Structures are given as C-alpha cells and as structure tokens.
Coordinates of C-alpha atoms and ligand atoms in Angstrom, one line a residue:
M132 CA -1.9 22.7 148.6
F133 CA -4.5 21.5 146.1
R134 CA -5.2 23.5 143.0
R135 CA -7.9 23.2 140.6
N136 CA -8.8 25.4 137.7
K137 CA -12.5 26.4 137.6
S138 CA -14.2 25.4 134.3
S139 CA -16.9 27.4 132.7
A140 CA -19.3 24.6 133.6
D141 CA -18.9 25.3 137.3
E142 CA -20.3 28.8 137.0
G143 CA -23.7 29.3 138.5
R144 CA -23.7 26.1 140.6
P145 CA -25.6 26.9 143.8
S146 CA -22.8 25.5 146.0
G147 CA -20.1 27.2 144.0
L148 CA -18.3 23.9 144.1
P149 CA -17.1 22.3 140.9
E150 CA -19.1 19.2 140.2
D151 CA -16.2 16.7 140.4
M152 CA -15.4 18.0 143.9
V153 CA -18.8 16.9 145.4
V154 CA -18.1 13.9 147.5
I155 CA -21.0 11.9 148.7
V156 CA -20.2 10.2 152.1
D157 CA -22.0 6.9 152.4
Q158 CA -24.0 7.2 155.6
S159 CA -26.4 4.5 154.7
V160 CA -25.3 2.2 157.5
N161 CA -27.8 3.0 160.3
P162 CA -26.1 4.9 163.2
Y163 CA -27.8 2.6 165.8
L164 CA -26.0 -0.4 164.5
V165 CA -23.6 0.2 167.3
L166 CA -21.6 -3.0 167.0
F167 CA -20.7 -1.8 163.5
H168 CA -20.2 1.8 164.1
E169 CA -18.7 2.0 167.6
P170 CA -17.5 -1.5 168.5
N171 CA -15.6 -0.2 171.4
G172 CA -18.3 2.1 172.7
Y173 CA -20.5 1.9 175.8
R174 CA -23.6 0.8 173.8
S175 CA -21.8 -2.0 172.2
E176 CA -20.6 -3.2 175.6
Q177 CA -24.2 -3.2 176.8
V178 CA -25.2 -5.4 173.9
R179 CA -22.3 -7.8 174.7
A180 CA -23.5 -7.8 178.3
L181 CA -26.9 -9.0 177.2
R182 CA -25.2 -11.6 174.9
N183 CA -23.1 -12.8 177.8
R184 CA -26.2 -13.2 180.0
L185 CA -27.9 -15.3 177.2
V186 CA -24.8 -17.4 176.9
A187 CA -24.7 -17.9 180.6
M188 CA -28.3 -19.1 180.5
N189 CA -27.0 -21.8 178.1
P190 CA -24.2 -23.5 180.1
D191 CA -24.2 -26.6 178.0
G192 CA -23.7 -24.6 174.8
E193 CA -26.7 -26.2 173.0
P194 CA -27.9 -24.6 169.8
K195 CA -30.5 -22.0 170.7
T196 CA -33.2 -20.1 168.7
L197 CA -34.2 -16.7 169.9
V198 CA -36.9 -14.3 168.7
V199 CA -36.5 -10.6 169.0
T200 CA -39.8 -8.7 168.9
S201 CA -41.8 -5.8 170.4
A202 CA -45.3 -4.5 170.8
V203 CA -45.6 -2.2 167.8
R204 CA -43.5 -1.0 164.8
D205 CA -40.5 1.2 164.9
E206 CA -39.4 0.2 168.4
G207 CA -36.0 -0.9 167.1
K208 CA -36.5 -4.7 166.8
T209 CA -34.5 -5.0 163.6
I210 CA -31.6 -2.9 164.9
A211 CA -31.6 -4.8 168.2
A212 CA -31.7 -8.2 166.4
L213 CA -28.8 -7.1 164.2
N214 CA -26.8 -5.8 167.1
L215 CA -27.4 -8.9 169.1
A216 CA -26.6 -11.2 166.2
M217 CA -23.4 -9.3 165.5
A218 CA -22.4 -9.5 169.2
M219 CA -23.1 -13.3 169.1
A220 CA -21.0 -13.6 166.0
E221 CA -18.0 -12.1 167.8
L222 CA -17.8 -15.2 170.0
E223 CA -15.1 -17.6 168.9
R224 CA -16.3 -20.7 167.2
Q225 CA -19.9 -19.7 167.4
Q226 CA -21.8 -19.9 164.2
V227 CA -24.7 -17.4 164.1
V228 CA -27.5 -16.8 161.7
L229 CA -29.9 -13.9 161.6
V230 CA -33.3 -14.7 160.2
D231 CA -35.5 -11.9 158.9
A232 CA -39.0 -13.3 159.6
D233 CA -40.7 -9.9 159.2
M234 CA -42.2 -10.6 155.8
R235 CA -44.4 -7.5 156.2
R236 CA -41.9 -4.8 156.7
P237 CA -38.5 -6.5 156.4
G238 CA -35.4 -4.5 157.4
C239 CA -32.3 -6.7 157.7
E240 CA -31.2 -6.6 154.1
R241 CA -31.8 -2.8 154.0
Y242 CA -29.7 -2.1 157.1
L243 CA -27.0 -4.5 155.9
N244 CA -27.0 -2.8 152.4
L245 CA -27.8 -6.1 150.7
N246 CA -30.1 -6.6 147.7
P247 CA -33.3 -8.5 148.3
E248 CA -32.9 -12.2 147.3
P249 CA -34.9 -15.4 147.8
G250 CA -35.0 -16.4 151.5
L251 CA -37.3 -17.4 154.2
A252 CA -40.6 -17.2 152.3
D253 CA -39.2 -19.2 149.4
V254 CA -37.9 -22.0 151.8
L255 CA -41.3 -22.1 153.6
L256 CA -43.1 -22.4 150.3
G257 CA -40.9 -25.2 149.3
R258 CA -39.4 -23.4 146.3
T259 CA -35.8 -23.7 147.5
T260 CA -33.7 -25.1 150.3
V261 CA -32.2 -23.1 153.2
E262 CA -28.7 -24.0 152.1
K263 CA -29.2 -22.3 148.8
V264 CA -30.4 -19.0 150.3
L265 CA -28.2 -18.5 153.3
R266 CA -25.6 -15.8 152.7
P267 CA -22.9 -13.8 154.6
A268 CA -24.3 -10.8 156.4
G269 CA -21.0 -8.9 155.9
Y270 CA -20.0 -9.0 159.6
R271 CA -17.6 -11.6 160.8
Q272 CA -19.0 -15.1 160.3
L273 CA -22.6 -13.9 160.7
M274 CA -25.0 -15.4 158.1
L275 CA -28.3 -14.0 157.0
L276 CA -31.5 -15.7 155.9
G277 CA -33.4 -12.8 154.4
P278 CA -37.2 -12.6 154.2
G279 CA -37.3 -13.8 150.6
T280 CA -39.8 -13.0 147.9
R281 CA -42.7 -10.8 149.0
V282 CA -45.9 -12.7 149.8
S283 CA -49.4 -11.5 150.3
N284 CA -50.1 -13.9 153.1
P285 CA -47.2 -14.0 155.6
A286 CA -49.3 -15.5 158.4
E287 CA -50.2 -18.5 156.3
V288 CA -46.7 -18.9 155.0
L289 CA -45.3 -18.8 158.6
S290 CA -47.8 -21.4 159.7
S291 CA -46.3 -23.9 157.2
S292 CA -45.2 -27.2 158.7
R293 CA -41.9 -26.5 157.0
L294 CA -41.2 -23.9 159.7
D295 CA -40.3 -26.5 162.3
E296 CA -38.2 -28.4 159.8
L297 CA -36.3 -25.2 159.0
L298 CA -35.7 -24.3 162.6
H299 CA -34.4 -27.8 163.2
R300 CA -32.0 -27.5 160.2
L301 CA -30.8 -24.1 161.4
K302 CA -30.0 -25.6 164.8
E303 CA -28.0 -28.3 163.2
R304 CA -25.7 -25.8 161.6
F305 CA -25.7 -22.8 163.9
H306 CA -25.1 -22.3 167.6
Y307 CA -27.4 -19.2 167.7
V308 CA -30.4 -18.5 165.5
V309 CA -31.6 -14.9 166.0
I310 CA -35.0 -14.2 164.5
D311 CA -36.3 -10.7 163.7
T312 CA -40.1 -10.6 163.6
P313 CA -43.0 -8.2 163.0
P314 CA -44.5 -6.6 166.1
V315 CA -46.7 -8.6 168.4
L316 CA -49.9 -6.5 168.6
P317 CA -50.8 -6.0 164.9
S318 CA -50.3 -9.6 163.8
T319 CA -49.8 -13.1 165.1
D320 CA -46.5 -13.8 163.3
A321 CA -44.3 -13.0 166.3
G322 CA -46.4 -15.1 168.6
V323 CA -46.4 -18.1 166.2
L324 CA -42.6 -17.9 166.0
A325 CA -42.1 -17.3 169.8
A326 CA -44.0 -20.5 170.5
R327 CA -41.5 -22.5 168.4
V328 CA -38.2 -21.1 169.7
D329 CA -36.2 -21.4 172.9
G330 CA -36.6 -17.8 174.0
T331 CA -38.0 -14.4 173.2
L332 CA -36.7 -10.9 173.9
V333 CA -39.0 -8.0 173.9
V334 CA -37.5 -4.7 172.7
V335 CA -38.5 -1.6 174.7
R336 CA -37.6 1.8 173.4
L337 CA -37.8 4.0 176.4
E338 CA -38.4 7.3 174.6
R339 CA -41.2 5.7 172.5
S340 CA -42.7 2.5 173.8
L341 CA -45.9 2.5 175.9
K342 CA -45.8 0.5 179.0
K343 CA -49.4 -0.7 178.5
Q344 CA -48.5 -2.0 175.0
T345 CA -45.3 -3.7 176.1
R346 CA -47.2 -5.5 178.9
E347 CA -49.9 -6.6 176.5
A348 CA -47.3 -7.9 174.1
V349 CA -45.6 -9.9 176.8
R350 CA -48.9 -11.3 177.9
T351 CA -49.8 -12.2 174.3
L352 CA -46.5 -13.9 173.7
Q353 CA -46.9 -15.9 176.9
E354 CA -50.4 -16.9 176.1
M355 CA -49.3 -18.2 172.7
G356 CA -46.6 -20.4 174.4
G357 CA -43.6 -18.1 174.2
N358 CA -40.8 -18.2 176.7
V359 CA -40.2 -14.5 177.4
L360 CA -36.7 -14.2 178.7
G361 CA -36.7 -10.4 179.3
C362 CA -36.6 -7.0 177.7
F363 CA -34.0 -5.4 175.5
V364 CA -34.2 -1.8 176.6
T365 CA -32.8 0.9 174.3
E366 CA -32.7 4.7 174.3
L367 CA -31.7 4.9 178.0
R368 CA -31.0 8.6 178.1
G369 CA -28.7 9.7 180.9
Q370 CA -27.1 6.3 181.0
D371 CA -24.3 6.8 178.5
P372 CA -20.8 8.2 178.8
E373 CA -21.7 11.5 177.2
S374 CA -23.9 12.3 180.2
D375 CA -21.9 10.5 182.9
R376 CA -18.1 10.3 182.5
R377 CA -17.9 7.5 185.1
L378 CA -19.5 5.2 182.5
A379 CA -16.7 5.8 180.0
Y380 CA -14.0 3.2 180.4
E381 CA -11.9 3.5 177.3
T382 CA -9.0 5.9 177.7
R383 CA -8.9 8.4 174.9
F384 CA -5.6 9.7 173.4
G385 CA -4.6 12.8 175.3
E386 CA -6.3 11.7 178.5
D387 CA -4.4 10.7 181.6
G388 CA -1.5 12.8 180.4
G389 CA -0.7 10.2 177.8
A390 CA 0.6 10.8 174.3
Ligands
ADP653 N1 -31.7 2.6 170.1 C1 -32.3 3.4 169.3 N2 -32.5 4.7 169.6 C2 -33.0 5.5 168.7 N3 -33.6 5.2 167.5 C3 -33.5 3.9 167.2 C4 -32.9 2.9 168.0 N4 -33.0 1.7 167.4 C5 -33.6 1.9 166.2 N5 -33.9 3.3 166.1 C6 -34.6 3.9 164.9 O1 -35.9 3.5 164.9 C7 -36.4 3.3 163.6 C8 -37.0 1.9 163.6 O2 -36.0 0.9 163.9 P1 -36.2 -0.6 163.5 O3 -35.2 -1.4 164.1 O4 -36.3 -0.7 162.0 O5 -37.6 -0.8 164.2 P2 -38.7 -2.0 164.1 O6 -37.9 -3.2 163.5 O7 -39.1 -2.2 165.5 O8 -39.8 -1.5 163.2 C9 -35.2 3.4 162.7 O9 -35.3 4.6 162.0 C10 -34.0 3.4 163.6 O10 -33.0 4.2 163.1
MG654 MG1 -38.2 -4.4 161.9

C-alpha cells in the first residue's frame, strides 16, 4: 500500500490531490497514427494492404516518389502520409523518406513531436543541402525532410528548378519518397508536385469529404499532369472489428479458452 502524508500546501486544491501526485500522461501522439499506436490492429493492416498494393505496382523495385493529397484541409492527408510512410519503413531493406511539402500548414514535425528545423524550403532556396537537413523521424529507419523555415511564397519556392534536382537526389538514396502536400483546391502546390512524381494518392475522409470536391481535385491533378493512382479512404465506419467481430483476426488473451 502507498502512503503519503498530506502537507499543508495540499489543502484547498480543487482536486484534493497533492501536487506531486498529479501525473500528466503524454497523449500528444495523434491517435490516428495507427501504425504507431496499434501496430497489430485492423487499421494498421489496412494501411499495410495499401502499401503492399503500391509495392506490387512496382515489381522491379525501382525508387518511387509518391504524393499524398486531398481536396481540402483537415481530410487526414498528413496522418495518411505518416501512416503510409511508416508502413513502407517496416519493409526490410527499404529506405523511406517522408517529405513535408505543406509549407502553408505543415504537420509532420508536430505529429512526430519534433522541433521545427531547416528543411525543404531551405533546400529549394539553395541555403543548405538535403543531406544536412534529413533527420530520423523516430520510427524504424524512416527519415524526415521537414518543411523548413517558413516562407511567405510557398508556390514560388516549390516552382524552383531545384525541386527536380531534389527529387532526383532523394530517389538516389531512398526506395520510397512519400510527400505530404497542401490540399489541391485552395492552391496549386499539390498539382505542381503531383506532376513531378511517379504517383499520387487522394485521401478521402468518408465522414467529412465531399464527393464533388474530391472529383474536382482528381480532375485538377490529372489536368496538371499527375498520375492519380487511387484513393486512400479513411473513417470507414462499420468496417472495423469493433462493429464486426469477423474482421478481428488477432486472438486476444482469454479468448478461445486460452490462458
Ligand atoms: N482517419 C481519421 N479519422 C478521424 N479523424 C482523423 C483521421 N485522420 C486524421 N484525423 C484528424 O483530422 C484532423 C486533420 O488531420 P490532418 O492529417 O492534419 O489533415 P490534413 O493534413 O488533411 O489537413 C486531425 O485532427 C486528425 O486527428
Ligand atoms: Mg496536412
């Protein structure tokens, strides 16, 4: 049994708890980063299934660049890009880099609990080299190229001729380059990037995305020269093990009469 003597300083605290007993549980890792939170769960398996399909589309194992985008903000692009990059990084001998090319509302560093550092913008502006700003993402061998120093003109920075050179360098070093971007409809950034990479995935958040906007985004990407591979659909309610036990495969302790 734990014992602790109450001190006079504890009196009158709203919780009644002594101050040194207040424990803050770090919940800053986003719950939708399923590869991190529930690596054996159904949702992680779904991300791996998508990864496997992408790998199957690349039978020669050539280095590939991949844009993850969606029509508008808050559709889960960054989370989807992170989950996919993490799933890619689980593959043996595959070097993977996640690039945060959303210089308007960057999210990768925040979701990975990393401090902002020089990154993509600095490379595109010729202030540094990519080798100097690549850093571990904190998951397996996954590397991160963050958005870099905030700039007021992301579209101009992205249209730099250094972009092609950068993508070329990344393909020399990595098997998969996963690029998180701003949404398609409010700016041209995603379209510019989609035109320069091997394939583009469009995130659709079923509870939120509007069909009309997603269609328009796909059309815009294609018109700009993007190779749209398919959609990354999230928030499929009714399609998870909590609502349908047949979808659960892992045996939990205590089930099947086991120990
Ligand atoms: N699969 C999901 N289901 C529900 N909410 C999600 C999902 N993926 C992301 N979110 C939430 O949506 C918000 C926006 O996610 P984010 O990936 O930053 O979007 P975007 O990059 O498209 O702006 C975050 O608060 C995140 O927690
Ligand atoms: Mg984002």
